[in-house]
């Protein structure tokens, strides 16, 4: 029987997936090149800050709720969509 991960493990997996999918290491020259639908640099900074906060909370023993997992996922998906509109992520 396969068991589902606890929410701490699920949050760590979600954070890892977000870090893999979002280009946090994009040079500033590429971030601010041309018209934008939202500021890509600010969005990346915001998401990186959120991920670091969640990692620190888990390291401190916090057990995230399903709502926290869902909110982080929704936020990352919206930012991913904006980065795609700005040409920083290739459409899939």
Short mmCIF file of N, CA and C in Angstrom, two decimals:
data_model
loop_
_atom_site.label_atom_id
_atom_site.label_comp_id
_atom_site.label_asym_id
_atom_site.label_seq_id
_atom_site.Cartn_x
_atom_site.Cartn_y
_atom_site.Cartn_z
N UNK A 1 0.84 -1.17 0.00
CA UNK A 1 0.00 0.00 0.00
C UNK A 1 0.89 1.24 0.00
N UNK A 2 0.57 2.17 -0.88
CA UNK A 2 1.34 3.40 -0.98
C UNK A 2 0.73 4.43 -0.03
N UNK A 3 1.60 5.04 0.78
CA UNK A 3 1.12 6.06 1.70
C UNK A 3 1.40 7.43 1.14
N UNK A 4 0.52 8.36 1.46
CA UNK A 4 0.70 9.75 1.02
C UNK A 4 1.68 10.43 1.96
N UNK A 5 2.44 11.40 1.45
CA UNK A 5 3.38 12.11 2.33
C UNK A 5 2.63 13.01 3.30
N UNK A 6 3.28 13.28 4.45
CA UNK A 6 2.68 14.25 5.37
C UNK A 6 2.81 15.65 4.75
N UNK A 7 2.17 16.63 5.36
CA UNK A 7 2.16 17.96 4.75
C UNK A 7 3.53 18.62 4.75
N UNK A 8 4.39 18.27 5.71
CA UNK A 8 5.75 18.84 5.69
C UNK A 8 6.51 18.34 4.46
N UNK A 9 6.41 17.05 4.20
CA UNK A 9 7.07 16.47 3.04
C UNK A 9 6.46 17.02 1.75
N UNK A 10 5.14 17.13 1.74
CA UNK A 10 4.46 17.69 0.56
C UNK A 10 4.91 19.12 0.30
N UNK A 11 5.07 19.93 1.35
CA UNK A 11 5.51 21.32 1.19
C UNK A 11 6.94 21.35 0.67
N UNK A 12 7.80 20.51 1.21
CA UNK A 12 9.19 20.46 0.71
C UNK A 12 9.22 20.06 -0.77
N UNK A 13 8.39 19.09 -1.15
CA UNK A 13 8.32 18.67 -2.55
C UNK A 13 7.79 19.79 -3.43
N UNK A 14 6.77 20.50 -2.96
CA UNK A 14 6.22 21.62 -3.72
C UNK A 14 7.26 22.71 -3.91
N UNK A 15 7.98 23.03 -2.85
CA UNK A 15 9.04 24.05 -2.93
C UNK A 15 10.10 23.64 -3.95
N UNK A 16 10.51 22.37 -3.91
CA UNK A 16 11.51 21.88 -4.86
C UNK A 16 10.99 21.97 -6.30
N UNK A 17 9.72 21.61 -6.50
CA UNK A 17 9.13 21.69 -7.85
C UNK A 17 9.08 23.14 -8.34
N UNK A 18 8.72 24.06 -7.45
CA UNK A 18 8.66 25.48 -7.82
C UNK A 18 10.05 25.98 -8.18
N UNK A 19 11.04 25.63 -7.36
CA UNK A 19 12.42 26.08 -7.64
C UNK A 19 12.93 25.53 -8.96
N UNK A 20 12.48 24.32 -9.34
CA UNK A 20 12.88 23.74 -10.62
C UNK A 20 12.20 24.42 -11.80
N UNK A 21 10.94 24.86 -11.61
CA UNK A 21 10.15 25.40 -12.72
C UNK A 21 10.33 26.89 -12.95
N UNK A 22 10.74 27.62 -11.92
CA UNK A 22 10.83 29.08 -12.02
C UNK A 22 12.30 29.48 -12.18
N UNK A 23 12.62 30.34 -13.15
CA UNK A 23 14.01 30.74 -13.40
C UNK A 23 14.48 31.86 -12.46
N UNK A 24 14.78 31.50 -11.20
CA UNK A 24 15.20 32.50 -10.21
C UNK A 24 16.56 33.11 -10.55
N UNK A 25 17.37 32.42 -11.33
CA UNK A 25 18.73 32.90 -11.64
C UNK A 25 18.80 33.72 -12.92
N UNK A 26 17.67 34.17 -13.43
CA UNK A 26 17.63 34.98 -14.65
C UNK A 26 18.33 36.32 -14.42
N UNK A 27 19.26 36.69 -15.30
CA UNK A 27 19.95 37.98 -15.14
C UNK A 27 18.98 39.15 -15.25
N UNK A 28 19.28 40.22 -14.54
CA UNK A 28 18.42 41.41 -14.52
C UNK A 28 18.24 42.00 -15.91
N UNK A 29 19.26 41.89 -16.76
CA UNK A 29 19.16 42.42 -18.12
C UNK A 29 18.04 41.74 -18.90
N UNK A 30 17.85 40.45 -18.65
CA UNK A 30 16.81 39.70 -19.35
C UNK A 30 15.44 39.94 -18.70
N UNK A 31 15.42 40.17 -17.38
CA UNK A 31 14.16 40.40 -16.67
C UNK A 31 13.50 41.69 -17.12
N UNK A 32 14.29 42.72 -17.33
CA UNK A 32 13.76 44.05 -17.65
C UNK A 32 14.05 44.41 -19.09
N UNK A 33 13.71 43.53 -20.00
CA UNK A 33 13.98 43.74 -21.41
C UNK A 33 12.67 43.73 -22.18
N UNK A 34 12.11 44.90 -22.43
CA UNK A 34 10.89 44.99 -23.21
C UNK A 34 9.66 45.19 -22.36
N UNK A 35 8.49 45.18 -23.01
CA UNK A 35 7.23 45.39 -22.28
C UNK A 35 6.94 44.24 -21.32
N UNK A 36 6.33 44.59 -20.20
CA UNK A 36 6.06 43.57 -19.17
C UNK A 36 4.59 43.58 -18.78
N UNK A 37 4.13 42.40 -18.38
CA UNK A 37 2.81 42.24 -17.77
C UNK A 37 3.07 41.96 -16.30
N UNK A 38 3.39 42.99 -15.56
CA UNK A 38 3.81 42.80 -14.17
C UNK A 38 5.32 42.77 -14.12
N UNK A 39 5.89 43.20 -13.02
CA UNK A 39 7.34 43.26 -12.89
C UNK A 39 7.90 41.88 -12.53
N UNK A 40 8.60 41.29 -13.48
CA UNK A 40 9.14 39.94 -13.28
C UNK A 40 10.12 39.89 -12.11
N UNK A 41 10.95 40.92 -11.96
CA UNK A 41 11.93 40.93 -10.88
C UNK A 41 11.23 40.93 -9.53
N UNK A 42 10.22 41.77 -9.37
CA UNK A 42 9.50 41.82 -8.10
C UNK A 42 8.76 40.52 -7.82
N UNK A 43 8.20 39.92 -8.87
CA UNK A 43 7.49 38.65 -8.69
C UNK A 43 8.45 37.54 -8.27
N UNK A 44 9.62 37.50 -8.90
CA UNK A 44 10.61 36.48 -8.53
C UNK A 44 11.11 36.69 -7.10
N UNK A 45 11.35 37.95 -6.74
CA UNK A 45 11.79 38.26 -5.37
C UNK A 45 10.72 37.86 -4.36
N UNK A 46 9.46 38.16 -4.66
CA UNK A 46 8.36 37.83 -3.77
C UNK A 46 8.25 36.32 -3.59
N UNK A 47 8.28 35.58 -4.69
CA UNK A 47 8.14 34.12 -4.61
C UNK A 47 9.32 33.49 -3.88
N UNK A 48 10.52 33.98 -4.15
CA UNK A 48 11.71 33.46 -3.47
C UNK A 48 11.59 33.70 -1.96
N UNK A 49 11.10 34.87 -1.57
CA UNK A 49 10.92 35.18 -0.16
C UNK A 49 9.89 34.24 0.47
N UNK A 50 8.81 33.97 -0.25
CA UNK A 50 7.78 33.06 0.26
C UNK A 50 8.35 31.66 0.46
N UNK A 51 9.13 31.19 -0.50
CA UNK A 51 9.71 29.86 -0.40
C UNK A 51 10.68 29.77 0.78
N UNK A 52 11.49 30.80 0.96
CA UNK A 52 12.43 30.81 2.09
C UNK A 52 11.69 30.81 3.42
N UNK A 53 10.60 31.58 3.51
CA UNK A 53 9.81 31.61 4.74
C UNK A 53 9.21 30.25 5.04
N UNK A 54 8.66 29.59 4.03
CA UNK A 54 8.06 28.27 4.22
C UNK A 54 9.11 27.25 4.65
N UNK A 55 10.29 27.32 4.04
CA UNK A 55 11.38 26.40 4.42
C UNK A 55 11.79 26.63 5.87
N UNK A 56 11.89 27.89 6.28
CA UNK A 56 12.27 28.20 7.66
C UNK A 56 11.20 27.72 8.64
N UNK A 57 9.93 27.88 8.28
CA UNK A 57 8.85 27.41 9.14
C UNK A 57 8.90 25.90 9.32
N UNK A 58 9.12 25.18 8.23
CA UNK A 58 9.20 23.72 8.31
C UNK A 58 10.40 23.30 9.15
N UNK A 59 11.53 23.96 8.94
CA UNK A 59 12.74 23.65 9.73
C UNK A 59 12.51 23.89 11.21
N UNK A 60 11.63 24.85 11.54
CA UNK A 60 11.33 25.16 12.94
C UNK A 60 10.27 24.22 13.52
N UNK A 61 9.77 23.29 12.70
CA UNK A 61 8.82 22.30 13.20
C UNK A 61 7.36 22.58 12.87
N UNK A 62 7.09 23.65 12.13
CA UNK A 62 5.71 23.98 11.75
C UNK A 62 5.16 22.90 10.83
N UNK A 63 3.91 22.51 11.05
CA UNK A 63 3.23 21.56 10.18
C UNK A 63 2.25 22.35 9.32
N UNK A 64 2.53 22.48 8.02
CA UNK A 64 1.67 23.29 7.16
C UNK A 64 0.31 22.62 6.94
N UNK A 65 -0.69 23.44 6.73
CA UNK A 65 -2.02 22.93 6.43
C UNK A 65 -2.16 22.73 4.92
N UNK A 66 -3.22 22.06 4.54
CA UNK A 66 -3.49 21.90 3.11
C UNK A 66 -3.77 23.25 2.47
N UNK A 67 -4.37 24.16 3.22
CA UNK A 67 -4.62 25.51 2.72
C UNK A 67 -3.34 26.24 2.39
N UNK A 68 -2.32 26.09 3.24
CA UNK A 68 -1.02 26.72 2.98
C UNK A 68 -0.39 26.16 1.71
N UNK A 69 -0.48 24.84 1.55
CA UNK A 69 0.04 24.21 0.34
C UNK A 69 -0.68 24.76 -0.90
N UNK A 70 -1.99 24.85 -0.81
CA UNK A 70 -2.78 25.32 -1.93
C UNK A 70 -2.48 26.78 -2.26
N UNK A 71 -2.35 27.63 -1.25
CA UNK A 71 -2.07 29.05 -1.49
C UNK A 71 -0.71 29.24 -2.16
N UNK A 72 0.29 28.49 -1.70
CA UNK A 72 1.62 28.60 -2.30
C UNK A 72 1.58 28.12 -3.74
N UNK A 73 0.89 27.03 -3.98
CA UNK A 73 0.78 26.50 -5.34
C UNK A 73 0.09 27.50 -6.26
N UNK A 74 -1.02 28.09 -5.81
CA UNK A 74 -1.75 29.07 -6.62
C UNK A 74 -0.88 30.28 -6.94
N UNK A 75 -0.17 30.77 -5.94
CA UNK A 75 0.70 31.92 -6.12
C UNK A 75 1.79 31.61 -7.15
N UNK A 76 2.41 30.44 -7.02
CA UNK A 76 3.47 30.05 -7.95
C UNK A 76 2.93 29.89 -9.37
N UNK A 77 1.73 29.35 -9.50
CA UNK A 77 1.15 29.18 -10.84
C UNK A 77 0.85 30.53 -11.49
N UNK A 78 0.35 31.48 -10.71
CA UNK A 78 0.07 32.81 -11.26
C UNK A 78 1.37 33.49 -11.70
N UNK A 79 2.39 33.40 -10.87
CA UNK A 79 3.68 34.01 -11.21
C UNK A 79 4.28 33.32 -12.43
N UNK A 80 4.16 32.01 -12.49
CA UNK A 80 4.65 31.25 -13.65
C UNK A 80 3.96 31.73 -14.92
N UNK A 81 2.65 31.95 -14.86
CA UNK A 81 1.91 32.44 -16.02
C UNK A 81 2.37 33.82 -16.46
N UNK A 82 2.60 34.70 -15.50
CA UNK A 82 3.08 36.04 -15.82
C UNK A 82 4.47 36.00 -16.44
N UNK A 83 5.34 35.16 -15.89
CA UNK A 83 6.69 35.03 -16.45
C UNK A 83 6.64 34.46 -17.87
N UNK A 84 5.67 33.60 -18.12
CA UNK A 84 5.50 33.06 -19.47
C UNK A 84 5.05 34.17 -20.42
N UNK A 85 4.11 35.01 -19.97
CA UNK A 85 3.65 36.14 -20.81
C UNK A 85 4.80 37.10 -21.11
N UNK A 86 5.72 37.25 -20.14
CA UNK A 86 6.85 38.15 -20.32
C UNK A 86 7.99 37.52 -21.10
N UNK A 87 7.85 36.26 -21.50
CA UNK A 87 8.84 35.60 -22.33
C UNK A 87 10.03 35.01 -21.58
N UNK A 88 9.93 34.90 -20.26
CA UNK A 88 11.04 34.34 -19.48
C UNK A 88 10.95 32.82 -19.35
N UNK A 89 9.76 32.28 -19.60
CA UNK A 89 9.55 30.82 -19.56
C UNK A 89 8.88 30.44 -20.88
N UNK A 90 9.39 29.40 -21.49
CA UNK A 90 8.81 28.91 -22.74
C UNK A 90 7.46 28.25 -22.48
N UNK A 91 6.46 28.52 -23.34
CA UNK A 91 5.18 27.82 -23.19
C UNK A 91 5.36 26.32 -23.34
N UNK A 92 4.58 25.59 -22.59
CA UNK A 92 4.74 24.10 -22.61
C UNK A 92 3.87 23.46 -23.63
#
